[in-house]
XYZ file of C-alpha atoms in Angstrom:
533
model
C 107.586 125.981 -86.237
C 106.583 122.316 -86.412
C 108.966 119.592 -85.350
C 109.000 115.895 -86.048
C 106.459 114.009 -83.940
C 108.645 110.939 -83.578
C 109.758 110.085 -80.037
C 113.290 110.630 -78.935
C 115.720 108.165 -80.407
C 117.865 108.125 -77.270
C 117.769 104.788 -75.521
C 117.265 104.427 -71.805
C 116.961 100.661 -71.737
C 119.554 100.206 -69.018
C 118.319 101.136 -65.529
C 119.838 100.401 -62.146
C 116.539 100.920 -60.308
C 113.747 98.342 -59.877
C 110.636 98.387 -62.032
C 108.551 100.533 -59.646
C 110.501 103.664 -60.554
C 112.865 104.065 -63.427
C 114.539 107.371 -63.842
C 117.600 108.235 -65.883
C 119.875 110.069 -63.450
C 121.703 111.605 -66.393
C 118.570 113.513 -67.401
C 118.779 117.232 -66.578
C 116.398 120.164 -66.782
C 117.962 121.196 -70.104
C 116.581 117.995 -71.632
C 112.974 119.162 -71.188
C 112.912 121.422 -74.226
C 114.759 118.887 -76.374
C 112.389 116.090 -75.442
C 109.347 118.302 -76.036
C 110.645 119.046 -79.525
C 111.017 115.337 -80.175
C 107.309 114.998 -79.350
C 106.394 117.633 -81.926
C 106.144 120.919 -80.028
C 108.194 124.049 -79.587
C 108.725 125.423 -76.072
C 106.220 128.309 -75.964
C 105.136 128.412 -72.314
C 107.513 129.471 -69.535
C 109.059 126.448 -67.772
C 108.975 127.853 -64.239
C 107.477 125.095 -62.076
C 109.451 122.704 -59.894
C 108.326 119.273 -58.753
C 106.574 120.564 -55.638
C 104.618 123.155 -57.620
C 103.548 120.495 -60.114
C 102.260 118.320 -57.263
C 100.708 121.367 -55.630
C 98.479 122.279 -58.560
C 96.851 118.820 -58.639
C 96.611 118.680 -54.856
C 94.941 122.106 -54.925
C 92.359 121.003 -57.479
C 91.563 117.811 -55.575
C 91.142 120.124 -52.562
C 89.775 118.016 -49.721
C 88.505 121.274 -48.196
C 86.292 121.777 -51.267
C 84.795 118.526 -52.549
C 84.730 116.620 -49.269
C 83.247 119.643 -47.481
C 80.603 120.670 -50.028
C 79.369 117.128 -50.675
C 79.623 116.099 -47.030
C 75.871 116.459 -46.545
C 75.144 114.669 -49.841
C 76.984 111.538 -48.739
C 75.717 111.733 -45.166
C 72.105 112.028 -46.301
C 72.271 108.941 -48.511
C 74.303 106.568 -46.335
C 75.239 108.153 -43.007
C 78.678 108.053 -41.306
C 79.789 104.859 -43.079
C 80.254 106.793 -46.318
C 83.194 108.551 -44.651
C 84.707 105.767 -42.565
C 84.458 103.056 -45.249
C 83.517 104.824 -48.479
C 86.444 107.252 -48.505
C 89.153 104.539 -48.168
C 87.502 102.399 -50.863
C 87.371 105.276 -53.337
C 90.910 106.325 -52.384
C 92.412 102.902 -53.139
C 90.751 102.566 -56.529
C 91.612 106.154 -57.431
C 95.257 105.460 -56.614
C 95.164 102.708 -59.242
C 93.875 105.230 -61.782
C 96.476 107.825 -60.761
C 99.355 105.328 -60.925
C 98.258 104.199 -64.381
C 98.142 107.800 -65.577
C 101.478 108.680 -63.983
C 103.281 105.981 -65.941
C 102.020 107.378 -69.253
C 102.685 110.981 -68.182
C 106.355 110.161 -67.629
C 106.657 109.110 -71.274
C 104.657 111.950 -72.858
C 104.988 115.183 -70.798
C 102.947 117.604 -72.924
C 100.292 120.194 -72.110
C 97.758 118.082 -74.000
C 98.249 115.366 -71.445
C 95.666 112.632 -71.931
C 94.872 113.736 -75.480
C 98.482 113.327 -76.578
C 98.768 109.986 -74.760
C 95.712 108.643 -76.571
C 97.153 109.783 -79.894
C 100.450 107.983 -79.333
C 98.833 104.814 -78.038
C 95.690 104.592 -80.169
C 95.641 107.108 -83.008
C 93.902 110.342 -83.865
C 90.311 109.096 -83.392
C 90.880 108.081 -79.781
C 92.853 111.275 -79.241
C 90.000 113.427 -80.502
C 87.420 111.726 -78.255
C 89.734 111.907 -75.225
C 90.379 115.587 -75.825
C 86.706 116.485 -75.913
C 85.889 114.445 -72.816
C 88.810 116.033 -70.984
C 87.824 119.539 -72.086
C 84.209 119.000 -71.011
C 85.420 117.577 -67.720
C 87.804 120.479 -67.142
C 85.071 123.061 -67.697
C 82.544 121.263 -65.505
C 84.993 120.624 -62.678
C 85.914 124.317 -62.676
C 82.206 125.107 -62.657
C 81.646 122.677 -59.790
C 84.545 124.013 -57.720
C 83.578 127.647 -58.050
C 79.836 127.188 -57.613
C 80.734 125.136 -54.538
C 82.884 127.993 -53.290
C 80.045 130.443 -53.928
C 77.522 128.302 -52.032
C 79.905 127.854 -49.145
C 81.022 131.496 -48.940
C 77.415 132.676 -48.856
C 76.785 130.394 -45.899
C 80.037 131.330 -44.182
C 79.368 135.064 -44.584
C 75.860 134.848 -43.169
C 77.162 132.765 -40.241
C 80.178 134.954 -39.414
C 78.254 138.228 -39.599
C 75.061 136.853 -38.088
C 72.891 137.805 -41.063
C 69.257 136.799 -41.044
C 68.411 133.887 -43.381
C 67.029 135.044 -46.713
C 65.558 132.757 -49.411
C 67.543 134.773 -51.955
C 70.815 133.328 -50.651
C 69.850 129.785 -51.631
C 68.589 130.575 -55.141
C 70.739 129.177 -57.931
C 71.006 132.468 -59.870
C 72.263 134.329 -56.801
C 74.847 131.619 -56.193
C 76.000 131.783 -59.832
C 76.344 135.564 -59.492
C 78.637 135.123 -56.491
C 80.560 132.498 -58.471
C 81.275 135.087 -61.196
C 82.673 137.509 -58.611
C 84.896 134.763 -57.224
C 86.235 133.869 -60.668
C 87.255 137.357 -61.802
C 90.486 137.537 -59.713
C 91.208 133.857 -60.482
C 91.101 134.577 -64.209
C 93.246 137.691 -63.917
C 95.906 135.838 -61.920
C 96.007 133.044 -64.499
C 96.417 135.538 -67.312
C 99.214 137.305 -65.449
C 101.545 134.299 -65.606
C 102.481 130.825 -64.402
C 104.916 132.098 -61.769
C 102.247 133.613 -59.529
C 99.924 130.664 -60.243
C 102.632 128.238 -59.136
C 103.240 130.313 -55.995
C 99.537 130.207 -55.123
C 99.503 126.432 -55.633
C 102.479 126.054 -53.290
C 100.687 128.158 -50.687
C 97.544 126.091 -51.245
C 99.276 122.859 -50.216
C 100.312 124.211 -46.831
C 96.994 126.025 -46.457
C 95.124 122.729 -46.896
C 97.378 120.644 -44.664
C 97.579 123.272 -41.913
C 93.836 123.845 -42.214
C 92.991 120.177 -41.755
C 95.363 119.886 -38.801
C 93.849 122.980 -37.184
C 90.297 121.689 -37.688
C 91.316 118.332 -36.240
C 93.023 119.819 -33.181
C 90.256 122.324 -32.433
C 87.449 119.769 -32.722
C 89.394 117.185 -30.710
C 90.388 119.511 -27.866
C 87.528 122.003 -27.748
C 84.685 120.098 -29.442
C 81.597 119.702 -27.255
C 80.163 116.689 -29.128
C 82.103 113.447 -29.494
C 80.361 110.302 -30.711
C 81.289 106.666 -30.146
C 83.589 104.643 -32.370
C 80.649 102.459 -33.449
C 78.791 105.568 -34.622
C 81.538 106.281 -37.176
C 80.746 103.008 -38.964
C 76.970 103.207 -38.754
C 74.632 103.155 -41.741
C 72.067 105.898 -41.189
C 70.412 107.283 -44.337
C 68.115 110.226 -43.659
C 66.522 110.774 -47.082
C 65.952 108.712 -50.242
C 67.699 109.776 -53.464
C 65.790 112.307 -55.550
C 64.412 110.947 -58.817
C 63.462 114.208 -60.505
C 65.383 115.587 -63.491
C 65.967 119.332 -63.181
C 67.532 121.454 -65.949
C 67.238 125.200 -65.447
C 63.529 125.875 -64.900
C 62.528 122.515 -66.419
C 61.703 119.556 -64.187
C 60.302 116.087 -64.820
C 60.125 112.678 -63.170
C 62.868 110.187 -63.941
C 62.755 108.915 -67.509
C 65.172 106.103 -66.748
C 63.008 104.664 -63.977
C 59.979 104.723 -66.267
C 61.914 102.901 -68.970
C 63.282 100.310 -66.526
C 60.601 99.154 -64.041
C 63.025 96.792 -62.195
C 65.233 99.804 -61.473
C 62.174 101.655 -60.175
C 61.502 98.766 -57.811
C 65.115 98.864 -56.658
C 64.823 102.556 -55.856
C 61.544 101.964 -54.027
C 63.231 99.333 -51.865
C 66.307 101.570 -51.375
C 68.708 98.791 -50.282
C 71.733 99.942 -48.260
C 74.223 98.923 -50.957
C 72.509 101.120 -53.574
C 72.482 104.173 -51.321
C 76.070 103.547 -50.256
C 77.445 103.477 -53.817
C 75.390 106.538 -54.804
C 76.886 108.352 -51.810
C 80.425 107.643 -53.074
C 80.089 110.685 -55.361
C 81.194 112.708 -52.325
C 84.649 111.121 -52.395
C 84.961 110.481 -56.119
C 84.272 114.069 -57.180
C 86.876 115.222 -54.685
C 89.371 112.993 -56.531
C 89.157 114.809 -59.852
C 91.464 117.208 -61.625
C 94.778 115.564 -60.785
C 95.512 115.385 -64.518
C 96.522 119.024 -63.984
C 100.069 117.815 -63.307
C 100.134 116.560 -66.900
C 98.606 119.719 -68.360
C 101.327 121.925 -66.871
C 104.113 119.529 -67.900
C 105.445 121.994 -70.477
C 105.850 124.497 -67.653
C 107.506 121.988 -65.280
C 111.215 121.337 -64.906
C 112.298 117.693 -65.257
C 108.736 117.016 -66.356
C 109.133 113.318 -67.123
C 109.618 112.605 -63.444
C 107.877 115.489 -61.710
C 104.588 115.283 -63.644
C 104.266 111.582 -62.866
C 104.930 112.048 -59.160
C 102.611 115.079 -59.131
C 99.694 112.945 -60.342
C 100.309 110.059 -57.956
C 101.267 111.948 -54.798
C 98.411 114.444 -55.083
C 95.961 111.549 -54.720
C 97.990 109.711 -52.059
C 98.432 112.743 -49.790
C 94.788 113.786 -50.248
C 93.666 110.277 -49.260
C 95.404 110.456 -45.882
C 94.659 114.086 -45.030
C 91.068 113.853 -46.269
C 90.327 110.749 -44.207
C 91.599 112.446 -41.059
C 89.345 115.439 -41.625
C 86.222 113.436 -42.484
C 86.570 111.142 -39.481
C 86.958 114.052 -37.075
C 83.974 115.901 -38.562
C 81.813 112.781 -38.333
C 83.015 112.083 -34.788
C 81.791 115.560 -33.831
C 78.297 115.477 -35.407
C 76.168 117.217 -32.737
C 74.346 114.640 -30.582
C 74.911 112.042 -33.297
C 71.960 113.555 -35.170
C 72.760 112.582 -38.755
C 69.423 113.725 -40.166
C 69.699 117.229 -38.675
C 73.276 117.637 -39.856
C 72.604 116.353 -43.382
C 69.550 118.593 -43.711
C 71.494 121.752 -42.895
C 72.381 123.799 -46.020
C 75.995 123.953 -44.771
C 76.574 120.753 -42.750
C 80.291 121.255 -42.072
C 79.699 124.796 -40.849
C 76.887 123.437 -38.692
C 79.201 120.846 -37.094
C 81.911 123.421 -36.469
C 79.580 126.092 -35.089
C 77.884 123.616 -32.724
C 81.210 122.369 -31.372
C 83.490 125.401 -31.098
C 83.399 128.914 -29.642
C 82.378 131.475 -32.206
C 85.867 132.883 -32.828
C 87.297 129.429 -33.518
C 84.351 128.469 -35.718
C 84.777 131.643 -37.750
C 88.503 130.946 -38.197
C 87.721 127.468 -39.539
C 85.114 128.928 -41.889
C 87.662 131.377 -43.309
C 90.282 128.639 -43.779
C 87.847 126.477 -45.739
C 86.720 129.413 -47.873
C 90.309 130.319 -48.733
C 91.050 126.721 -49.728
C 88.081 126.686 -52.093
C 89.186 129.878 -53.797
C 92.726 128.530 -54.264
C 91.266 125.316 -55.661
C 89.268 127.238 -58.264
C 92.312 129.260 -59.342
C 94.319 126.064 -59.916
C 91.467 124.483 -61.861
C 91.355 127.416 -64.275
C 95.091 126.929 -64.876
C 94.600 123.290 -65.863
C 91.462 123.978 -67.903
C 93.084 126.728 -69.946
C 96.126 124.571 -70.758
C 94.025 121.642 -71.968
C 91.942 123.779 -74.306
C 95.052 125.581 -75.550
C 96.818 122.266 -76.220
C 93.963 120.885 -78.332
C 93.478 124.198 -80.125
C 97.111 124.384 -81.246
C 96.441 121.156 -83.144
C 93.298 122.705 -84.706
C 91.019 120.164 -83.073
C 88.038 122.451 -82.385
C 86.057 125.401 -83.759
C 87.721 128.723 -82.942
C 91.135 127.097 -82.611
C 92.899 130.039 -84.227
C 91.843 132.210 -81.270
C 92.099 129.650 -78.485
C 95.681 128.668 -79.350
C 97.043 132.192 -79.113
C 99.725 132.705 -76.480
C 100.465 136.097 -74.983
C 103.875 137.233 -76.199
C 104.560 139.009 -72.915
C 103.161 136.637 -70.300
C 103.386 133.408 -72.315
C 99.921 132.361 -71.142
C 96.970 131.154 -73.289
C 94.837 134.203 -72.549
C 91.881 133.455 -74.827
C 91.673 129.826 -73.746
C 91.509 130.972 -70.115
C 88.821 133.602 -70.776
C 86.555 131.517 -73.005
C 86.630 128.400 -70.839
C 85.869 130.453 -67.730
C 82.769 131.837 -69.435
C 81.741 128.310 -70.412
C 82.068 127.218 -66.775
C 79.504 129.844 -65.774
C 77.147 128.786 -68.583
C 77.348 125.150 -67.435
C 76.039 126.178 -64.021
C 73.151 128.082 -65.558
C 72.215 124.885 -67.426
C 72.637 122.304 -64.677
C 70.810 124.134 -61.851
C 72.108 121.684 -59.214
C 75.532 121.277 -57.654
C 75.482 117.456 -57.584
C 74.637 117.371 -61.305
C 77.613 119.572 -62.178
C 79.896 117.394 -60.073
C 78.564 114.198 -61.676
C 79.130 115.524 -65.199
C 82.692 116.507 -64.364
C 83.411 113.181 -62.622
C 82.162 111.026 -65.499
C 83.652 113.136 -68.308
C 87.053 113.271 -66.626
C 87.195 109.596 -65.713
C 86.183 108.579 -69.236
C 89.058 110.752 -70.463
C 91.350 109.125 -67.885
C 90.350 105.564 -68.767
C 90.807 105.761 -72.539
C 94.619 106.164 -72.515
C 94.856 103.654 -69.637
C 92.958 101.098 -71.725
C 95.074 101.906 -74.774
C 98.208 101.483 -72.666
C 96.990 98.092 -71.450
C 96.459 97.081 -75.074
C 99.574 98.716 -76.483
C 102.126 99.373 -73.750
C 104.205 102.557 -73.565
C 107.750 101.710 -74.752
C 109.701 100.742 -71.632
C 112.592 103.065 -72.389
C 110.247 106.085 -72.380
C 108.539 105.469 -69.032
C 110.895 106.830 -66.372
C 108.142 106.283 -63.786
C 107.145 102.668 -64.359
C 104.730 100.195 -62.778
C 106.774 97.349 -64.213
C 105.207 93.891 -64.122
C 102.364 95.166 -61.925
C 101.250 97.583 -64.664
C 98.660 95.384 -66.439
C 96.979 94.388 -63.161
C 96.838 97.974 -61.880
C 95.579 99.191 -65.277
C 92.803 96.591 -65.241
C 91.668 97.610 -61.757
C 91.641 101.265 -62.856
C 89.582 100.486 -65.957
C 86.975 98.467 -64.058
C 86.602 101.210 -61.466
C 86.118 103.895 -64.122
C 83.422 101.811 -65.821
C 81.717 101.264 -62.459
C 81.526 104.947 -61.526
C 80.442 105.902 -65.055
C 77.357 103.723 -64.520
C 76.633 104.648 -60.912
C 76.869 108.414 -61.316
C 74.327 108.675 -64.146
C 71.579 107.111 -62.030
C 69.078 109.281 -60.117
C 69.530 111.725 -58.438
C 71.993 112.616 -61.218
C 70.050 111.339 -64.210
C 70.462 114.636 -66.054
C 74.090 113.576 -66.470
C 73.035 110.474 -68.421
C 71.016 112.392 -70.988
C 73.569 115.190 -71.152
C 76.401 112.746 -71.877
C 74.198 110.897 -74.383
C 73.442 114.151 -76.228
C 77.108 115.166 -76.156
C 78.057 111.762 -77.553
C 75.653 112.184 -80.470
C 76.928 115.690 -81.212
C 80.534 114.510 -81.058
C 79.802 111.561 -83.377
C 78.082 113.776 -85.954
C 80.845 116.372 -85.769
C 83.604 113.758 -86.087
C 82.173 111.726 -88.953
C 80.672 114.735 -90.719
C 83.567 117.185 -90.532
C 86.660 116.329 -88.519
C 87.443 112.709 -89.420
C 89.237 113.707 -92.605
C 90.514 117.108 -91.537
C 91.946 116.342 -88.091
C 95.518 115.028 -88.304
C 96.404 114.959 -84.597
C 99.243 116.643 -82.706
C 101.246 118.950 -84.925
C 102.630 121.721 -82.768
C 101.622 124.877 -84.648
C 101.262 127.803 -82.214
C 100.175 131.388 -82.765
C 101.864 134.073 -80.661
C 100.439 137.572 -80.152
């Protein structure tokens, strides 16, 4: 059944609360289905999630025990301790501006399509189509990045815990992808089973992460054998220049960009501290991805107009505080202050922990981090499947008739979950480097984030629809968010992640040809047609 796509005619223009947060206290959970119908969609997915579970799924995907841990050595190698003590807070503040801008729009349009639907309402079907594809690419690559990260980490943790002899096989990309597949199988099955168990796992994940960080902090503070000075935490100590080779599968070549731009080559040869510092920010910025998940599960969230908005914002805010605590303690405990040795280790966080704690404690920390990574991957598959399902139900992609099917028993988008999970594995086979996968996901997602924010700055969400409002501060916060997204989109396509530049360029060409050649006339935007098995 297809419903009218016009917004609700009910007026909420009178609010007793200040502009920071406007919420109609008369709104009840029973309004969710009615409001969704007013946006053009029938209620097909089970609405089982509360506000905490909505926050939990985004917090789980951000997963400070995944991104911040796996890219810890990447940032340390390029800039040293300062990337944690100064870089993390800088990225956190700008990301909060992005999250707040998104939360305001999410409160007006709580649909599974999330950003895609926002762009449609604020800018039309062309912007919606581009946003959808960027978001879908970002969702697949972030899932790929999370689970290949988990595979890399778990291989290292297993060899450390069981005292296995080092083997070159363990560090080969194909072996790591094989472990990734094994990790993903139970994640996929759980997501197919239903949103209730997925929500429960996300709830557990929140406490797992917070308790894990607190345990790591306490153990390293009380029992750690290496504690550096306060000045060390703010030191700039790069240990290796950024790589300038492009690697795709078995193919490798020197940087094309540096050959085309000799002044940039000279800049890389000089390697000024500011350049290395901003390149190292990928460690923090990739960690802050995936919090649009709170929007993608809006149709499964009770009181979604409030809870989805808070889920987006609070997932970033809580991660900022907890993540900073963990990174500062880890950096404080770098053995003998030897940044180069720590950054060169294949598993720098495990190295810090093992050199500071008795074996039993170190093994416990390793298990906690591994569990957090697995929970993060499961939550990412949830978000990814919902985004692809949402765009498919509006016939926005090839194979939509299959991808938009919802299980009649479990009310989950089974085919969307399966197909996107396979694509995540294929992405890793293409990229052949963890930092490249993370860069692709960061840029694709933040481009998808910035389009509706820019459209909202140009054409504001009607005030009576935004129950979570930035009020008069909205335009300023939106502008900061836009400038930051543009900045990171430039920085994270430079070497050592140049493959991202050419990949995004090729994707842009394919999307342009596909849009103007086939979809421009046929794609009508959100319509709400859903197939049920």
